[in-house]
């Protein structure tokens, strides 16, 4: 077989003979020692055949000779070398291809230089681009700053325009008022010209100007429904009900809408349309809403097979109760293959009937171990796990059996559901009361207006203007109560809506969640339930409906027409009689008073002389007695007959009766007691406009220097002074005082705190020395609360000097301590400062709790205290003076307390 280089030469033999330049090749072959001198000479002597001779000799020289030929051709005739290289490659002799290292190295260096030039150029381009980017960033920042300034300018312009609009509105309103005033003046002129017509209208009770009827301010309660189940921030373009999140107010919003509004607001804090703000970190997955949305989508369309996870759009034909799955025909066959599934209860699915939510929901398997069922609940991670997870990442977490956790959470929600329903019933009842109050206000206004019209009929034309003015006063007077009632209704409606929404969502949670989801949502629902239960309902003050019209001086109305009539607030009277005298009547009264004064002076002189004679006839009294002498020096003109009578009576009683003797007929004296609202400790309680003491802080707290800082309550507005020391002429006066309290108490919390309420007296310097009267020195009271002796019972006890009564007695079972209990407690205080006697009465039990004899050192202050609002609700009313209803049993108790 021929050598490879010989094959290449033979294949290109003709081409070489035609194109090869022999002389340079011969010189190179001789120079490199491939050809001998003899070979060289033979080729030179061959003449035209020297190329043929060269090729023949070259075939014998081996591959080295061939490479020398290729090296010569690479520099002199490269096209021949290329042909020879191509032939070598075709023949499979790549080792015959000659490579010029120096030429190749130069070529590589050239290409490398070109690449470096390109890299340098690209770096230069990148630097220029970076500079352009920096410049564009600066331009963008400047543009943003300019836009910000423009926005601020626009906002300032808008604010200025708003102010201008408000100013224009005020000018327009003032112009309207001026126009109305001008119209009113024109109407007055017209009415004067038509005096007879106005008289007729007044007599018939049909005035020409009718006041507008009071608008109906009753607001119907909007029951929560489907709107609470929708996304509260729905934008339609990005709303996705499969990504619903639960807000702290138990409303729902989808995550895309929350993200959209967060991006618009440029902050994490948003506000629900219901008015409550929240942070995006406070949201969690709304399993109820997501399940209901998925269930609704399933109900609206055909029931699809859900036996196999993933894309499987087959129509369901049967339902397996044990597996809780919908199955198509193929999955039904697959379901029956395992022997354990053949006894399952399977029913055909009716496409027209909806499967209950509980049956439709399917308990998933563990997300980390899909082949295992969920058996535990991890409270640390707030998710359900399987047994395998127990030994993995959840090893040291707080875990609980899933069924037990589900039953516990379900029980808590059911208990809260009952509490919310009871609270909703209370709100509904209070709403009905307030609505009734509102109706009474409307009825009262209509009755008052009718009464005004009736009275004004009797005075015809002159009373017409007064009639209209009074009707306007009625409307203005009831405007504030109506507004207050409306605000009360709005507050109650807010509470009602919040509770109804919580009940609705809790019911949906119990019906539309899996066990894991129910446990996860329980904390948020319980928090909302506690907020609802702690919200206090505003008090409804019905005193504004007790307004009557006073028409004193109807006979003198012709003379007093400009000032006749006025609104009077009355709590006990249904009608105020007209006792206003006429001018003639006043003259007659003045004449009668003059005659009575003359008769009184005459009678006074006669009584004085008779009583002085009686004093001298008493045994043991002489004319030289200093007391009598002093009495004789008194002249009748200096004293009235009543002064003389009182002086003699006290003198005789002081001489003939012992100071320890108490007359059978008891006279209770003293001004009416009133709770001092200005001194109430507003951190713990307050005194509203109805005058009752309530154990809750007011909406606006006051920190006045004159308020009580420690004591949980308040005191009376005026102290009770001590009497002057007794003398021979003026014995110790017996001036007993009596007052009582009526307290409405409701049990709210489960802890029995001390006290629930207390009432008593304390010396003025000790009023604010302790939290309660029962722990203060120089203080005495009756208190209601739990005691150490009878645990679990609410007792009534008497306290003095900070300790329980002398015998340590307490009266059990004052009221039940069960949550939700309501009771009215009534206690009375009998105080005789002159004799040093203090007694406490339980009006419900009809017993005297304690009788105390005390030596007072300084003026006394009646005190009234209440307990914690977390445990009880207390509304204490003080009754004294003419407001006391004095029964025979009450009189007997008071007499027993003083004797």
PDB file of C-alpha atoms in Angstrom, residues 174-332:
ATOM      1  CA  UNK A 174     -76.249  85.444  54.491  1.00  0.00           C
ATOM      2  CA  UNK A 175     -77.960  86.762  51.376  1.00  0.00           C
ATOM      3  CA  UNK A 176     -80.635  84.108  51.723  1.00  0.00           C
ATOM      4  CA  UNK A 177     -81.102  85.057  55.375  1.00  0.00           C
ATOM      5  CA  UNK A 178     -81.427  88.713  54.405  1.00  0.00           C
ATOM      6  CA  UNK A 179     -83.875  87.759  51.676  1.00  0.00           C
ATOM      7  CA  UNK A 180     -85.906  85.665  54.091  1.00  0.00           C
ATOM      8  CA  UNK A 181     -85.859  88.488  56.606  1.00  0.00           C
ATOM      9  CA  UNK A 182     -87.096  90.896  53.941  1.00  0.00           C
ATOM     10  CA  UNK A 183     -89.788  88.447  52.940  1.00  0.00           C
ATOM     11  CA  UNK A 184     -90.776  88.079  56.595  1.00  0.00           C
ATOM     12  CA  UNK A 185     -91.024  91.854  56.942  1.00  0.00           C
ATOM     13  CA  UNK A 186     -93.182  91.988  53.801  1.00  0.00           C
ATOM     14  CA  UNK A 187     -95.381  89.267  55.247  1.00  0.00           C
ATOM     15  CA  UNK A 188     -95.750  91.254  58.468  1.00  0.00           C
ATOM     16  CA  UNK A 189     -96.856  94.287  56.499  1.00  0.00           C
ATOM     17  CA  UNK A 190     -99.358  92.233  54.557  1.00  0.00           C
ATOM     18  CA  UNK A 191    -100.691  90.696  57.749  1.00  0.00           C
ATOM     19  CA  UNK A 192    -101.224  94.073  59.334  1.00  0.00           C
ATOM     20  CA  UNK A 193    -103.222  95.121  56.279  1.00  0.00           C
ATOM     21  CA  UNK A 194    -105.333  91.984  56.541  1.00  0.00           C
ATOM     22  CA  UNK A 195    -105.968  92.020  60.261  1.00  0.00           C
ATOM     23  CA  UNK A 196    -109.432  90.626  60.000  1.00  0.00           C
ATOM     24  CA  UNK A 197    -108.260  87.703  57.897  1.00  0.00           C
ATOM     25  CA  UNK A 198    -105.521  86.848  60.406  1.00  0.00           C
ATOM     26  CA  UNK A 199    -108.091  86.970  63.222  1.00  0.00           C
ATOM     27  CA  UNK A 200    -110.204  84.445  61.386  1.00  0.00           C
ATOM     28  CA  UNK A 201    -107.206  82.165  60.793  1.00  0.00           C
ATOM     29  CA  UNK A 202    -106.248  82.376  64.464  1.00  0.00           C
ATOM     30  CA  UNK A 203    -109.789  81.502  65.600  1.00  0.00           C
ATOM     31  CA  UNK A 204    -109.976  78.516  63.236  1.00  0.00           C
ATOM     32  CA  UNK A 205    -106.484  77.301  64.179  1.00  0.00           C
ATOM     33  CA  UNK A 206    -105.240  77.339  60.592  1.00  0.00           C
ATOM     34  CA  UNK A 207    -102.321  79.809  60.387  1.00  0.00           C
ATOM     35  CA  UNK A 208    -100.985  80.747  57.022  1.00  0.00           C
ATOM     36  CA  UNK A 209     -97.363  79.864  57.841  1.00  0.00           C
ATOM     37  CA  UNK A 210     -96.952  76.240  58.821  1.00  0.00           C
ATOM     38  CA  UNK A 211     -93.739  74.996  60.356  1.00  0.00           C
ATOM     39  CA  UNK A 212     -92.221  72.098  58.556  1.00  0.00           C
ATOM     40  CA  UNK A 213     -92.915  68.814  60.205  1.00  0.00           C
ATOM     41  CA  UNK A 214     -90.007  67.177  61.896  1.00  0.00           C
ATOM     42  CA  UNK A 215     -88.275  64.824  59.522  1.00  0.00           C
ATOM     43  CA  UNK A 216     -88.411  61.201  60.406  1.00  0.00           C
ATOM     44  CA  UNK A 217     -85.057  60.372  61.894  1.00  0.00           C
ATOM     45  CA  UNK A 218     -85.725  56.677  62.412  1.00  0.00           C
ATOM     46  CA  UNK A 219     -83.076  54.589  60.725  1.00  0.00           C
ATOM     47  CA  UNK A 220     -83.825  51.044  59.693  1.00  0.00           C
ATOM     48  CA  UNK A 221     -81.207  48.536  60.663  1.00  0.00           C
ATOM     49  CA  UNK A 222     -79.347  47.240  57.648  1.00  0.00           C
ATOM     50  CA  UNK A 223     -78.851  43.542  58.209  1.00  0.00           C
ATOM     51  CA  UNK A 224     -75.558  42.170  57.180  1.00  0.00           C
ATOM     52  CA  UNK A 225     -75.720  39.934  54.150  1.00  0.00           C
ATOM     53  CA  UNK A 226     -73.919  39.176  50.952  1.00  0.00           C
ATOM     54  CA  UNK A 227     -72.193  42.572  50.943  1.00  0.00           C
ATOM     55  CA  UNK A 228     -70.085  41.569  53.991  1.00  0.00           C
ATOM     56  CA  UNK A 229     -69.013  38.451  52.153  1.00  0.00           C
ATOM     57  CA  UNK A 230     -67.688  40.346  49.150  1.00  0.00           C
ATOM     58  CA  UNK A 231     -64.270  41.946  48.755  1.00  0.00           C
ATOM     59  CA  UNK A 232     -64.508  45.310  50.537  1.00  0.00           C
ATOM     60  CA  UNK A 233     -61.941  46.873  48.149  1.00  0.00           C
ATOM     61  CA  UNK A 234     -63.291  45.301  44.961  1.00  0.00           C
ATOM     62  CA  UNK A 235     -61.804  46.927  41.843  1.00  0.00           C
ATOM     63  CA  UNK A 236     -63.220  44.277  39.446  1.00  0.00           C
ATOM     64  CA  UNK A 237     -60.043  44.419  37.366  1.00  0.00           C
ATOM     65  CA  UNK A 238     -57.833  42.602  39.902  1.00  0.00           C
ATOM     66  CA  UNK A 239     -60.372  41.126  42.328  1.00  0.00           C
ATOM     67  CA  UNK A 240     -59.850  37.417  43.030  1.00  0.00           C
ATOM     68  CA  UNK A 241     -62.238  35.732  45.491  1.00  0.00           C
ATOM     69  CA  UNK A 242     -59.946  32.708  45.721  1.00  0.00           C
ATOM     70  CA  UNK A 243     -57.378  34.877  47.598  1.00  0.00           C
ATOM     71  CA  UNK A 244     -59.670  36.419  50.231  1.00  0.00           C
ATOM     72  CA  UNK A 245     -58.033  37.730  53.414  1.00  0.00           C
ATOM     73  CA  UNK A 246     -59.746  38.244  56.784  1.00  0.00           C
ATOM     74  CA  UNK A 247     -59.555  41.752  58.266  1.00  0.00           C
ATOM     75  CA  UNK A 248     -59.618  42.440  62.061  1.00  0.00           C
ATOM     76  CA  UNK A 249     -63.232  43.659  61.706  1.00  0.00           C
ATOM     77  CA  UNK A 250     -64.186  40.211  60.208  1.00  0.00           C
ATOM     78  CA  UNK A 251     -64.776  41.720  56.768  1.00  0.00           C
ATOM     79  CA  UNK A 252     -63.109  40.194  53.722  1.00  0.00           C
ATOM     80  CA  UNK A 253     -60.846  41.627  51.038  1.00  0.00           C
ATOM     81  CA  UNK A 254     -58.879  39.824  48.350  1.00  0.00           C
ATOM     82  CA  UNK A 255     -55.078  40.061  48.376  1.00  0.00           C
ATOM     83  CA  UNK A 256     -54.742  41.642  44.882  1.00  0.00           C
ATOM     84  CA  UNK A 257     -57.109  44.454  45.872  1.00  0.00           C
ATOM     85  CA  UNK A 258     -55.260  44.984  49.191  1.00  0.00           C
ATOM     86  CA  UNK A 259     -51.936  45.145  47.330  1.00  0.00           C
ATOM     87  CA  UNK A 260     -53.458  47.521  44.774  1.00  0.00           C
ATOM     88  CA  UNK A 261     -54.780  49.933  47.430  1.00  0.00           C
ATOM     89  CA  UNK A 262     -51.535  49.637  49.438  1.00  0.00           C
ATOM     90  CA  UNK A 263     -49.556  50.662  46.357  1.00  0.00           C
ATOM     91  CA  UNK A 264     -51.898  53.597  45.751  1.00  0.00           C
ATOM     92  CA  UNK A 265     -51.736  54.741  49.386  1.00  0.00           C
ATOM     93  CA  UNK A 266     -47.944  54.126  49.583  1.00  0.00           C
ATOM     94  CA  UNK A 267     -48.329  52.812  53.120  1.00  0.00           C
ATOM     95  CA  UNK A 268     -49.206  49.555  54.858  1.00  0.00           C
ATOM     96  CA  UNK A 269     -52.104  50.982  56.879  1.00  0.00           C
ATOM     97  CA  UNK A 270     -55.505  50.898  55.174  1.00  0.00           C
ATOM     98  CA  UNK A 271     -59.060  51.572  56.342  1.00  0.00           C
ATOM     99  CA  UNK A 272     -61.987  49.221  55.819  1.00  0.00           C
ATOM    100  CA  UNK A 273     -65.177  50.849  54.452  1.00  0.00           C
ATOM    101  CA  UNK A 274     -66.733  50.116  57.864  1.00  0.00           C
ATOM    102  CA  UNK A 275     -64.348  52.744  59.322  1.00  0.00           C
ATOM    103  CA  UNK A 276     -61.826  50.537  61.145  1.00  0.00           C
ATOM    104  CA  UNK A 277     -58.152  50.850  60.222  1.00  0.00           C
ATOM    105  CA  UNK A 278     -55.815  47.890  59.905  1.00  0.00           C
ATOM    106  CA  UNK A 279     -52.261  46.961  58.978  1.00  0.00           C
ATOM    107  CA  UNK A 280     -51.568  44.521  56.155  1.00  0.00           C
ATOM    108  CA  UNK A 281     -49.651  42.381  58.667  1.00  0.00           C
ATOM    109  CA  UNK A 282     -52.866  41.946  60.690  1.00  0.00           C
ATOM    110  CA  UNK A 283     -54.641  40.076  57.885  1.00  0.00           C
ATOM    111  CA  UNK A 284     -54.871  36.326  57.524  1.00  0.00           C
ATOM    112  CA  UNK A 285     -56.411  33.867  55.105  1.00  0.00           C
ATOM    113  CA  UNK A 286     -60.238  34.009  55.076  1.00  0.00           C
ATOM    114  CA  UNK A 287     -60.938  30.307  54.844  1.00  0.00           C
ATOM    115  CA  UNK A 288     -64.682  30.927  55.154  1.00  0.00           C
ATOM    116  CA  UNK A 289     -64.844  33.314  52.215  1.00  0.00           C
ATOM    117  CA  UNK A 290     -62.563  31.192  50.032  1.00  0.00           C
ATOM    118  CA  UNK A 291     -64.567  28.046  50.740  1.00  0.00           C
ATOM    119  CA  UNK A 292     -67.871  29.829  50.094  1.00  0.00           C
ATOM    120  CA  UNK A 293     -66.577  31.291  46.819  1.00  0.00           C
ATOM    121  CA  UNK A 294     -65.366  27.899  45.665  1.00  0.00           C
ATOM    122  CA  UNK A 295     -68.617  26.287  46.768  1.00  0.00           C
ATOM    123  CA  UNK A 296     -70.679  28.928  44.966  1.00  0.00           C
ATOM    124  CA  UNK A 297     -68.666  28.397  41.806  1.00  0.00           C
ATOM    125  CA  UNK A 298     -69.253  24.671  42.102  1.00  0.00           C
ATOM    126  CA  UNK A 299     -72.994  25.123  42.703  1.00  0.00           C
ATOM    127  CA  UNK A 300     -73.480  27.483  39.764  1.00  0.00           C
ATOM    128  CA  UNK A 301     -71.859  25.096  37.282  1.00  0.00           C
ATOM    129  CA  UNK A 302     -71.976  21.358  36.797  1.00  0.00           C
ATOM    130  CA  UNK A 303     -70.713  19.246  39.650  1.00  0.00           C
ATOM    131  CA  UNK A 304     -67.228  18.114  38.728  1.00  0.00           C
ATOM    132  CA  UNK A 305     -65.329  15.024  39.836  1.00  0.00           C
ATOM    133  CA  UNK A 306     -62.850  15.826  42.620  1.00  0.00           C
ATOM    134  CA  UNK A 307     -61.510  12.340  43.317  1.00  0.00           C
ATOM    135  CA  UNK A 308     -58.257  12.980  41.459  1.00  0.00           C
ATOM    136  CA  UNK A 309     -56.215  16.123  42.065  1.00  0.00           C
ATOM    137  CA  UNK A 310     -55.153  18.209  39.073  1.00  0.00           C
ATOM    138  CA  UNK A 311     -56.891  18.918  35.759  1.00  0.00           C
ATOM    139  CA  UNK A 312     -59.841  16.597  35.666  1.00  0.00           C
ATOM    140  CA  UNK A 313     -62.996  18.151  34.205  1.00  0.00           C
ATOM    141  CA  UNK A 314     -65.181  15.060  34.135  1.00  0.00           C
ATOM    142  CA  UNK A 315     -68.824  15.386  35.204  1.00  0.00           C
ATOM    143  CA  UNK A 316     -69.634  13.789  38.577  1.00  0.00           C
ATOM    144  CA  UNK A 317     -72.121  10.919  38.603  1.00  0.00           C
ATOM    145  CA  UNK A 318     -71.898   9.479  42.139  1.00  0.00           C
ATOM    146  CA  UNK A 319     -71.009  10.702  45.626  1.00  0.00           C
ATOM    147  CA  UNK A 320     -69.090   8.581  48.190  1.00  0.00           C
ATOM    148  CA  UNK A 321     -70.066   9.423  51.774  1.00  0.00           C
ATOM    149  CA  UNK A 322     -67.041   7.713  53.355  1.00  0.00           C
ATOM    150  CA  UNK A 323     -64.484   9.344  51.049  1.00  0.00           C
ATOM    151  CA  UNK A 324     -66.488  12.603  50.885  1.00  0.00           C
ATOM    152  CA  UNK A 325     -65.753  12.836  47.141  1.00  0.00           C
ATOM    153  CA  UNK A 326     -67.611  13.320  43.862  1.00  0.00           C
ATOM    154  CA  UNK A 327     -66.710  10.669  41.290  1.00  0.00           C
ATOM    155  CA  UNK A 328     -67.143  10.386  37.542  1.00  0.00           C
ATOM    156  CA  UNK A 329     -67.719   6.991  35.902  1.00  0.00           C
ATOM    157  CA  UNK A 330     -63.992   6.317  35.364  1.00  0.00           C
ATOM    158  CA  UNK A 331     -63.021   7.365  38.879  1.00  0.00           C
ATOM    159  CA  UNK A 332     -65.895   5.254  40.233  1.00  0.00           C
TER     160      UNK A 332
END
